[in-house]
């Protein structure tokens, strides 16, 4: 048995031309084809679909009830085809699709979320899912397309690149510090309640930093959420180690031992190597790079930037 003929998009173009004009000859002129070719394409389409699309009469071609319904489907296909052609012509196909980005709560809420309007304006056809749950999303299981992480991935089929450094200091509310014992050295910190992460729920080694400040600090309040820690600290519960790039936004927070205690950490961007060249993924990675470029003043305290700047020579002073 021979296979029935298969219709193509060209057949649908012939169908729409006849449906809109009602005449084979007029449709043929529009399509720069012949009367016989248009007739043959309509016959082939009807045979392939096993349905009658037109009633033929001396005045022309009139759509049947099924033909009228088929016009809606064919026109949707026509619209999508035209949209695809336009996208290919201007290169915007690189900005279509869905990307899931996993990022730490602090980075997501206090840095990335505020720049999302810029991202949306640049990539209007790209949908973004931002995941901030406190765990490592699995790139291998496709739980995330891209991850911003605190520790460089070791091994595996992954692309990784340092996105930016950031600094953390100890903070307390102005009201709390005005009533609490004075702090002049690290040992004085032991006289104060600390706010920190729940130790067994720390999802990245880069967040385990209390021992870097003093090995005998025992936190009084613990939370898996950095936002909860920030809120507790602002409300005078105690001292907390917080990233400068969002703690500095709150004038009621004061740095403690700023010249002595400064912790440096890093944000890394990573994705599966197989996805790195996907246009939708590359668009997000490129935007993240651009967003942090030149933002030292956001992530690093100004006195640290000044200290690391080359000293002017006597001739320049």
PDB file of C-alpha atoms in Angstrom, residues 34-300:
ATOM      1  CA  UNK A  34      -0.338  28.850 -11.845  1.00  0.00           C
ATOM      2  CA  UNK A  35      -4.039  28.060 -11.734  1.00  0.00           C
ATOM      3  CA  UNK A  36      -3.297  24.353 -12.148  1.00  0.00           C
ATOM      4  CA  UNK A  37      -0.704  24.303  -9.324  1.00  0.00           C
ATOM      5  CA  UNK A  38      -3.095  25.961  -6.878  1.00  0.00           C
ATOM      6  CA  UNK A  39      -5.842  23.478  -7.766  1.00  0.00           C
ATOM      7  CA  UNK A  40      -3.456  20.553  -7.354  1.00  0.00           C
ATOM      8  CA  UNK A  41      -2.249  21.791  -3.944  1.00  0.00           C
ATOM      9  CA  UNK A  42      -5.819  22.167  -2.655  1.00  0.00           C
ATOM     10  CA  UNK A  43      -6.689  18.673  -3.867  1.00  0.00           C
ATOM     11  CA  UNK A  44      -3.593  17.256  -2.197  1.00  0.00           C
ATOM     12  CA  UNK A  45      -4.371  18.985   1.097  1.00  0.00           C
ATOM     13  CA  UNK A  46      -7.927  17.693   1.163  1.00  0.00           C
ATOM     14  CA  UNK A  47      -6.743  14.186   0.352  1.00  0.00           C
ATOM     15  CA  UNK A  48      -4.087  14.273   3.078  1.00  0.00           C
ATOM     16  CA  UNK A  49      -6.567  15.573   5.682  1.00  0.00           C
ATOM     17  CA  UNK A  50      -9.371  13.324   4.406  1.00  0.00           C
ATOM     18  CA  UNK A  51     -11.793  16.204   4.629  1.00  0.00           C
ATOM     19  CA  UNK A  52     -13.495  18.509   2.138  1.00  0.00           C
ATOM     20  CA  UNK A  53     -12.394  22.112   2.662  1.00  0.00           C
ATOM     21  CA  UNK A  54     -14.145  23.840  -0.256  1.00  0.00           C
ATOM     22  CA  UNK A  55     -17.351  23.582  -2.277  1.00  0.00           C
ATOM     23  CA  UNK A  56     -16.578  24.170  -5.943  1.00  0.00           C
ATOM     24  CA  UNK A  57     -19.057  26.101  -8.013  1.00  0.00           C
ATOM     25  CA  UNK A  58     -18.929  28.280 -11.150  1.00  0.00           C
ATOM     26  CA  UNK A  59     -18.462  31.403  -9.017  1.00  0.00           C
ATOM     27  CA  UNK A  60     -15.400  30.061  -7.218  1.00  0.00           C
ATOM     28  CA  UNK A  61     -14.366  28.188  -4.091  1.00  0.00           C
ATOM     29  CA  UNK A  62     -16.541  28.447  -0.943  1.00  0.00           C
ATOM     30  CA  UNK A  63     -15.351  27.167   2.424  1.00  0.00           C
ATOM     31  CA  UNK A  64     -17.164  24.259   3.989  1.00  0.00           C
ATOM     32  CA  UNK A  65     -17.873  24.239   7.733  1.00  0.00           C
ATOM     33  CA  UNK A  66     -14.711  22.199   8.266  1.00  0.00           C
ATOM     34  CA  UNK A  67     -12.780  24.512   5.979  1.00  0.00           C
ATOM     35  CA  UNK A  68     -13.875  27.529   8.043  1.00  0.00           C
ATOM     36  CA  UNK A  69     -12.626  25.859  11.217  1.00  0.00           C
ATOM     37  CA  UNK A  70      -9.352  24.943   9.511  1.00  0.00           C
ATOM     38  CA  UNK A  71      -8.753  28.597   8.560  1.00  0.00           C
ATOM     39  CA  UNK A  72      -8.264  29.485  12.243  1.00  0.00           C
ATOM     40  CA  UNK A  73      -5.630  26.792  12.661  1.00  0.00           C
ATOM     41  CA  UNK A  74      -3.847  27.697   9.450  1.00  0.00           C
ATOM     42  CA  UNK A  75      -3.793  31.399  10.365  1.00  0.00           C
ATOM     43  CA  UNK A  76      -2.231  30.664  13.764  1.00  0.00           C
ATOM     44  CA  UNK A  77       0.467  28.648  12.013  1.00  0.00           C
ATOM     45  CA  UNK A  78       0.965  31.517   9.585  1.00  0.00           C
ATOM     46  CA  UNK A  79       1.386  34.003  12.448  1.00  0.00           C
ATOM     47  CA  UNK A  80       3.925  31.799  14.219  1.00  0.00           C
ATOM     48  CA  UNK A  81       5.842  31.306  10.991  1.00  0.00           C
ATOM     49  CA  UNK A  82       6.014  35.059  10.415  1.00  0.00           C
ATOM     50  CA  UNK A  83       7.134  35.610  14.008  1.00  0.00           C
ATOM     51  CA  UNK A  84       9.868  33.003  13.595  1.00  0.00           C
ATOM     52  CA  UNK A  85      11.081  34.648  10.400  1.00  0.00           C
ATOM     53  CA  UNK A  86      11.207  38.034  12.118  1.00  0.00           C
ATOM     54  CA  UNK A  87      13.120  36.580  15.072  1.00  0.00           C
ATOM     55  CA  UNK A  88      15.651  34.940  12.799  1.00  0.00           C
ATOM     56  CA  UNK A  89      16.074  38.163  10.884  1.00  0.00           C
ATOM     57  CA  UNK A  90      16.843  40.335  13.923  1.00  0.00           C
ATOM     58  CA  UNK A  91      18.598  37.729  16.033  1.00  0.00           C
ATOM     59  CA  UNK A  92      16.118  37.834  18.918  1.00  0.00           C
ATOM     60  CA  UNK A  93      15.836  34.056  18.968  1.00  0.00           C
ATOM     61  CA  UNK A  94      18.824  34.261  21.295  1.00  0.00           C
ATOM     62  CA  UNK A  95      16.523  35.895  23.833  1.00  0.00           C
ATOM     63  CA  UNK A  96      13.613  33.442  23.855  1.00  0.00           C
ATOM     64  CA  UNK A  97      12.890  30.697  26.321  1.00  0.00           C
ATOM     65  CA  UNK A  98      12.864  29.980  30.047  1.00  0.00           C
ATOM     66  CA  UNK A  99      15.885  30.095  32.363  1.00  0.00           C
ATOM     67  CA  UNK A 100      15.899  28.972  35.987  1.00  0.00           C
ATOM     68  CA  UNK A 101      18.513  30.757  38.083  1.00  0.00           C
ATOM     69  CA  UNK A 102      19.400  29.600  41.585  1.00  0.00           C
ATOM     70  CA  UNK A 103      21.080  32.159  43.844  1.00  0.00           C
ATOM     71  CA  UNK A 104      21.697  32.740  47.557  1.00  0.00           C
ATOM     72  CA  UNK A 105      18.984  34.696  49.320  1.00  0.00           C
ATOM     73  CA  UNK A 106      21.135  37.757  49.976  1.00  0.00           C
ATOM     74  CA  UNK A 107      22.459  38.067  46.423  1.00  0.00           C
ATOM     75  CA  UNK A 108      19.034  37.424  44.917  1.00  0.00           C
ATOM     76  CA  UNK A 109      17.061  39.864  47.050  1.00  0.00           C
ATOM     77  CA  UNK A 110      19.542  42.652  47.645  1.00  0.00           C
ATOM     78  CA  UNK A 111      21.442  42.751  44.373  1.00  0.00           C
ATOM     79  CA  UNK A 112      19.805  40.854  41.522  1.00  0.00           C
ATOM     80  CA  UNK A 113      16.123  41.614  42.122  1.00  0.00           C
ATOM     81  CA  UNK A 114      16.674  45.408  41.917  1.00  0.00           C
ATOM     82  CA  UNK A 115      18.281  45.100  38.460  1.00  0.00           C
ATOM     83  CA  UNK A 116      15.549  42.817  37.054  1.00  0.00           C
ATOM     84  CA  UNK A 117      13.784  45.709  35.252  1.00  0.00           C
ATOM     85  CA  UNK A 118      16.969  46.227  33.208  1.00  0.00           C
ATOM     86  CA  UNK A 119      17.057  42.523  32.429  1.00  0.00           C
ATOM     87  CA  UNK A 120      13.387  42.471  31.358  1.00  0.00           C
ATOM     88  CA  UNK A 121      13.836  45.523  29.147  1.00  0.00           C
ATOM     89  CA  UNK A 122      16.801  43.946  27.393  1.00  0.00           C
ATOM     90  CA  UNK A 123      15.292  40.461  27.038  1.00  0.00           C
ATOM     91  CA  UNK A 124      11.511  40.893  26.760  1.00  0.00           C
ATOM     92  CA  UNK A 125      11.024  37.400  25.308  1.00  0.00           C
ATOM     93  CA  UNK A 126      13.075  35.602  27.941  1.00  0.00           C
ATOM     94  CA  UNK A 127      11.286  34.237  31.019  1.00  0.00           C
ATOM     95  CA  UNK A 128      13.276  33.944  34.239  1.00  0.00           C
ATOM     96  CA  UNK A 129      12.689  31.817  37.333  1.00  0.00           C
ATOM     97  CA  UNK A 130      14.684  32.940  40.369  1.00  0.00           C
ATOM     98  CA  UNK A 131      15.074  30.245  43.039  1.00  0.00           C
ATOM     99  CA  UNK A 132      16.331  31.336  46.470  1.00  0.00           C
ATOM    100  CA  UNK A 133      15.620  28.295  48.657  1.00  0.00           C
ATOM    101  CA  UNK A 134      18.449  27.595  51.061  1.00  0.00           C
ATOM    102  CA  UNK A 135      20.041  24.600  49.435  1.00  0.00           C
ATOM    103  CA  UNK A 136      22.225  23.790  46.482  1.00  0.00           C
ATOM    104  CA  UNK A 137      20.125  23.262  43.392  1.00  0.00           C
ATOM    105  CA  UNK A 138      21.312  20.318  41.346  1.00  0.00           C
ATOM    106  CA  UNK A 139      22.580  21.310  37.923  1.00  0.00           C
ATOM    107  CA  UNK A 140      23.019  17.645  37.003  1.00  0.00           C
ATOM    108  CA  UNK A 141      19.311  16.952  37.667  1.00  0.00           C
ATOM    109  CA  UNK A 142      18.288  20.099  35.757  1.00  0.00           C
ATOM    110  CA  UNK A 143      16.793  21.707  38.879  1.00  0.00           C
ATOM    111  CA  UNK A 144      18.478  24.914  37.747  1.00  0.00           C
ATOM    112  CA  UNK A 145      20.030  26.065  34.471  1.00  0.00           C
ATOM    113  CA  UNK A 146      22.433  28.506  36.180  1.00  0.00           C
ATOM    114  CA  UNK A 147      23.525  28.798  39.798  1.00  0.00           C
ATOM    115  CA  UNK A 148      25.210  31.596  41.700  1.00  0.00           C
ATOM    116  CA  UNK A 149      27.143  29.877  44.499  1.00  0.00           C
ATOM    117  CA  UNK A 150      29.563  30.816  47.266  1.00  0.00           C
ATOM    118  CA  UNK A 151      32.100  28.069  46.664  1.00  0.00           C
ATOM    119  CA  UNK A 152      33.744  27.148  43.375  1.00  0.00           C
ATOM    120  CA  UNK A 153      32.449  23.778  42.107  1.00  0.00           C
ATOM    121  CA  UNK A 154      35.059  21.052  42.172  1.00  0.00           C
ATOM    122  CA  UNK A 155      35.019  18.578  39.328  1.00  0.00           C
ATOM    123  CA  UNK A 156      32.090  17.562  37.178  1.00  0.00           C
ATOM    124  CA  UNK A 157      30.983  18.726  33.735  1.00  0.00           C
ATOM    125  CA  UNK A 158      30.469  22.315  34.814  1.00  0.00           C
ATOM    126  CA  UNK A 159      31.483  25.756  33.679  1.00  0.00           C
ATOM    127  CA  UNK A 160      32.414  28.024  36.619  1.00  0.00           C
ATOM    128  CA  UNK A 161      33.546  31.647  36.736  1.00  0.00           C
ATOM    129  CA  UNK A 162      34.050  34.024  39.649  1.00  0.00           C
ATOM    130  CA  UNK A 163      31.379  36.674  39.474  1.00  0.00           C
ATOM    131  CA  UNK A 164      32.548  39.023  42.230  1.00  0.00           C
ATOM    132  CA  UNK A 165      34.165  39.275  45.636  1.00  0.00           C
ATOM    133  CA  UNK A 166      32.133  40.557  48.544  1.00  0.00           C
ATOM    134  CA  UNK A 167      32.936  41.495  52.133  1.00  0.00           C
ATOM    135  CA  UNK A 168      31.253  40.857  55.465  1.00  0.00           C
ATOM    136  CA  UNK A 169      31.604  42.599  58.811  1.00  0.00           C
ATOM    137  CA  UNK A 170      30.030  42.362  62.240  1.00  0.00           C
ATOM    138  CA  UNK A 171      27.003  44.614  62.665  1.00  0.00           C
ATOM    139  CA  UNK A 172      24.801  45.641  65.547  1.00  0.00           C
ATOM    140  CA  UNK A 173      21.948  48.095  65.783  1.00  0.00           C
ATOM    141  CA  UNK A 174      22.806  51.579  67.007  1.00  0.00           C
ATOM    142  CA  UNK A 175      20.275  51.208  69.807  1.00  0.00           C
ATOM    143  CA  UNK A 176      21.659  47.822  70.927  1.00  0.00           C
ATOM    144  CA  UNK A 177      25.258  49.033  70.945  1.00  0.00           C
ATOM    145  CA  UNK A 178      24.360  52.131  72.965  1.00  0.00           C
ATOM    146  CA  UNK A 179      23.185  49.915  75.833  1.00  0.00           C
ATOM    147  CA  UNK A 180      25.573  46.948  75.507  1.00  0.00           C
ATOM    148  CA  UNK A 181      29.114  46.553  76.904  1.00  0.00           C
ATOM    149  CA  UNK A 182      31.810  48.314  74.878  1.00  0.00           C
ATOM    150  CA  UNK A 183      33.648  46.323  72.226  1.00  0.00           C
ATOM    151  CA  UNK A 184      37.337  47.112  71.809  1.00  0.00           C
ATOM    152  CA  UNK A 185      38.777  43.730  70.840  1.00  0.00           C
ATOM    153  CA  UNK A 186      37.683  40.286  69.662  1.00  0.00           C
ATOM    154  CA  UNK A 187      37.442  38.852  73.169  1.00  0.00           C
ATOM    155  CA  UNK A 188      34.821  41.477  74.003  1.00  0.00           C
ATOM    156  CA  UNK A 189      32.550  39.844  71.424  1.00  0.00           C
ATOM    157  CA  UNK A 190      32.032  36.919  73.806  1.00  0.00           C
ATOM    158  CA  UNK A 191      29.992  39.202  76.051  1.00  0.00           C
ATOM    159  CA  UNK A 192      27.379  39.717  73.344  1.00  0.00           C
ATOM    160  CA  UNK A 193      24.610  37.529  71.886  1.00  0.00           C
ATOM    161  CA  UNK A 194      25.158  36.592  68.249  1.00  0.00           C
ATOM    162  CA  UNK A 195      22.733  35.977  65.405  1.00  0.00           C
ATOM    163  CA  UNK A 196      23.838  33.411  62.836  1.00  0.00           C
ATOM    164  CA  UNK A 197      22.985  30.413  60.656  1.00  0.00           C
ATOM    165  CA  UNK A 198      21.776  27.073  62.025  1.00  0.00           C
ATOM    166  CA  UNK A 199      25.018  25.139  62.008  1.00  0.00           C
ATOM    167  CA  UNK A 200      23.730  21.833  60.654  1.00  0.00           C
ATOM    168  CA  UNK A 201      21.767  23.616  57.931  1.00  0.00           C
ATOM    169  CA  UNK A 202      24.651  25.636  56.482  1.00  0.00           C
ATOM    170  CA  UNK A 203      24.455  24.727  52.800  1.00  0.00           C
ATOM    171  CA  UNK A 204      27.835  26.120  51.705  1.00  0.00           C
ATOM    172  CA  UNK A 205      31.245  26.169  53.448  1.00  0.00           C
ATOM    173  CA  UNK A 206      31.530  29.860  52.606  1.00  0.00           C
ATOM    174  CA  UNK A 207      28.770  30.631  55.127  1.00  0.00           C
ATOM    175  CA  UNK A 208      30.524  28.940  58.052  1.00  0.00           C
ATOM    176  CA  UNK A 209      32.376  32.016  59.260  1.00  0.00           C
ATOM    177  CA  UNK A 210      31.791  32.458  63.014  1.00  0.00           C
ATOM    178  CA  UNK A 211      34.983  30.564  63.811  1.00  0.00           C
ATOM    179  CA  UNK A 212      36.887  32.989  61.565  1.00  0.00           C
ATOM    180  CA  UNK A 213      35.898  35.770  63.967  1.00  0.00           C
ATOM    181  CA  UNK A 214      36.364  33.948  67.274  1.00  0.00           C
ATOM    182  CA  UNK A 215      36.421  30.186  67.947  1.00  0.00           C
ATOM    183  CA  UNK A 216      34.347  30.519  71.126  1.00  0.00           C
ATOM    184  CA  UNK A 217      31.364  32.466  69.789  1.00  0.00           C
ATOM    185  CA  UNK A 218      28.092  30.604  70.362  1.00  0.00           C
ATOM    186  CA  UNK A 219      25.070  32.149  68.624  1.00  0.00           C
ATOM    187  CA  UNK A 220      21.953  32.821  70.685  1.00  0.00           C
ATOM    188  CA  UNK A 221      19.566  33.070  67.708  1.00  0.00           C
ATOM    189  CA  UNK A 222      19.972  30.998  64.560  1.00  0.00           C
ATOM    190  CA  UNK A 223      18.087  31.012  61.284  1.00  0.00           C
ATOM    191  CA  UNK A 224      18.562  29.486  57.856  1.00  0.00           C
ATOM    192  CA  UNK A 225      17.456  32.825  56.376  1.00  0.00           C
ATOM    193  CA  UNK A 226      19.887  35.728  56.070  1.00  0.00           C
ATOM    194  CA  UNK A 227      16.889  38.053  55.833  1.00  0.00           C
ATOM    195  CA  UNK A 228      15.627  36.813  59.217  1.00  0.00           C
ATOM    196  CA  UNK A 229      19.101  37.374  60.650  1.00  0.00           C
ATOM    197  CA  UNK A 230      19.145  40.903  59.265  1.00  0.00           C
ATOM    198  CA  UNK A 231      15.712  41.670  60.714  1.00  0.00           C
ATOM    199  CA  UNK A 232      16.663  40.306  64.129  1.00  0.00           C
ATOM    200  CA  UNK A 233      19.852  42.369  64.159  1.00  0.00           C
ATOM    201  CA  UNK A 234      18.076  45.563  63.131  1.00  0.00           C
ATOM    202  CA  UNK A 235      15.661  44.997  66.005  1.00  0.00           C
ATOM    203  CA  UNK A 236      18.446  44.806  68.583  1.00  0.00           C
ATOM    204  CA  UNK A 237      18.683  41.066  69.232  1.00  0.00           C
ATOM    205  CA  UNK A 238      22.484  41.082  69.114  1.00  0.00           C
ATOM    206  CA  UNK A 239      25.447  41.102  66.735  1.00  0.00           C
ATOM    207  CA  UNK A 240      25.534  39.468  63.330  1.00  0.00           C
ATOM    208  CA  UNK A 241      27.999  38.920  60.486  1.00  0.00           C
ATOM    209  CA  UNK A 242      26.349  40.403  57.406  1.00  0.00           C
ATOM    210  CA  UNK A 243      27.423  41.182  53.847  1.00  0.00           C
ATOM    211  CA  UNK A 244      28.337  44.828  53.417  1.00  0.00           C
ATOM    212  CA  UNK A 245      26.385  45.183  50.166  1.00  0.00           C
ATOM    213  CA  UNK A 246      23.049  45.014  51.940  1.00  0.00           C
ATOM    214  CA  UNK A 247      23.783  45.759  55.613  1.00  0.00           C
ATOM    215  CA  UNK A 248      25.155  49.165  54.533  1.00  0.00           C
ATOM    216  CA  UNK A 249      21.684  50.127  53.321  1.00  0.00           C
ATOM    217  CA  UNK A 250      20.379  50.394  56.870  1.00  0.00           C
ATOM    218  CA  UNK A 251      21.561  53.481  58.795  1.00  0.00           C
ATOM    219  CA  UNK A 252      20.529  51.923  62.099  1.00  0.00           C
ATOM    220  CA  UNK A 253      23.228  49.246  61.676  1.00  0.00           C
ATOM    221  CA  UNK A 254      26.791  50.013  62.849  1.00  0.00           C
ATOM    222  CA  UNK A 255      29.955  48.077  62.001  1.00  0.00           C
ATOM    223  CA  UNK A 256      31.774  46.557  64.954  1.00  0.00           C
ATOM    224  CA  UNK A 257      35.603  46.422  64.917  1.00  0.00           C
ATOM    225  CA  UNK A 258      35.589  47.415  61.235  1.00  0.00           C
ATOM    226  CA  UNK A 259      39.341  47.926  61.014  1.00  0.00           C
ATOM    227  CA  UNK A 260      40.078  44.546  62.570  1.00  0.00           C
ATOM    228  CA  UNK A 261      37.395  42.164  61.304  1.00  0.00           C
ATOM    229  CA  UNK A 262      36.685  41.842  57.605  1.00  0.00           C
ATOM    230  CA  UNK A 263      35.759  38.592  55.884  1.00  0.00           C
ATOM    231  CA  UNK A 264      36.151  38.201  52.150  1.00  0.00           C
ATOM    232  CA  UNK A 265      33.999  35.765  50.210  1.00  0.00           C
ATOM    233  CA  UNK A 266      33.164  35.187  46.544  1.00  0.00           C
ATOM    234  CA  UNK A 267      30.161  34.611  44.340  1.00  0.00           C
ATOM    235  CA  UNK A 268      30.647  32.137  41.506  1.00  0.00           C
ATOM    236  CA  UNK A 269      28.444  31.594  38.514  1.00  0.00           C
ATOM    237  CA  UNK A 270      28.153  28.052  37.244  1.00  0.00           C
ATOM    238  CA  UNK A 271      26.163  25.979  34.797  1.00  0.00           C
ATOM    239  CA  UNK A 272      26.398  22.643  33.029  1.00  0.00           C
ATOM    240  CA  UNK A 273      28.880  22.821  30.163  1.00  0.00           C
ATOM    241  CA  UNK A 274      26.237  21.496  27.780  1.00  0.00           C
ATOM    242  CA  UNK A 275      24.076  24.552  28.493  1.00  0.00           C
ATOM    243  CA  UNK A 276      26.722  27.268  28.449  1.00  0.00           C
ATOM    244  CA  UNK A 277      26.354  28.050  24.753  1.00  0.00           C
ATOM    245  CA  UNK A 278      22.550  27.932  24.733  1.00  0.00           C
ATOM    246  CA  UNK A 279      21.466  31.469  23.730  1.00  0.00           C
ATOM    247  CA  UNK A 280      18.958  31.806  26.605  1.00  0.00           C
ATOM    248  CA  UNK A 281      21.561  30.741  29.193  1.00  0.00           C
ATOM    249  CA  UNK A 282      24.323  32.857  27.679  1.00  0.00           C
ATOM    250  CA  UNK A 283      22.038  35.900  27.803  1.00  0.00           C
ATOM    251  CA  UNK A 284      21.594  35.530  31.578  1.00  0.00           C
ATOM    252  CA  UNK A 285      25.288  34.870  32.222  1.00  0.00           C
ATOM    253  CA  UNK A 286      26.293  37.908  30.173  1.00  0.00           C
ATOM    254  CA  UNK A 287      23.792  40.077  32.036  1.00  0.00           C
ATOM    255  CA  UNK A 288      25.072  38.914  35.428  1.00  0.00           C
ATOM    256  CA  UNK A 289      28.643  39.710  34.418  1.00  0.00           C
ATOM    257  CA  UNK A 290      27.636  43.171  33.279  1.00  0.00           C
ATOM    258  CA  UNK A 291      25.504  43.840  36.360  1.00  0.00           C
ATOM    259  CA  UNK A 292      28.397  43.293  38.792  1.00  0.00           C
ATOM    260  CA  UNK A 293      31.065  44.943  36.644  1.00  0.00           C
ATOM    261  CA  UNK A 294      32.229  48.161  38.225  1.00  0.00           C
ATOM    262  CA  UNK A 295      30.182  47.554  41.374  1.00  0.00           C
ATOM    263  CA  UNK A 296      33.098  47.387  43.840  1.00  0.00           C
ATOM    264  CA  UNK A 297      31.527  50.196  45.816  1.00  0.00           C
ATOM    265  CA  UNK A 298      28.472  48.024  46.362  1.00  0.00           C
ATOM    266  CA  UNK A 299      30.305  44.898  47.535  1.00  0.00           C
ATOM    267  CA  UNK A 300      33.428  46.287  49.231  1.00  0.00           C
TER     268      UNK A 300
END
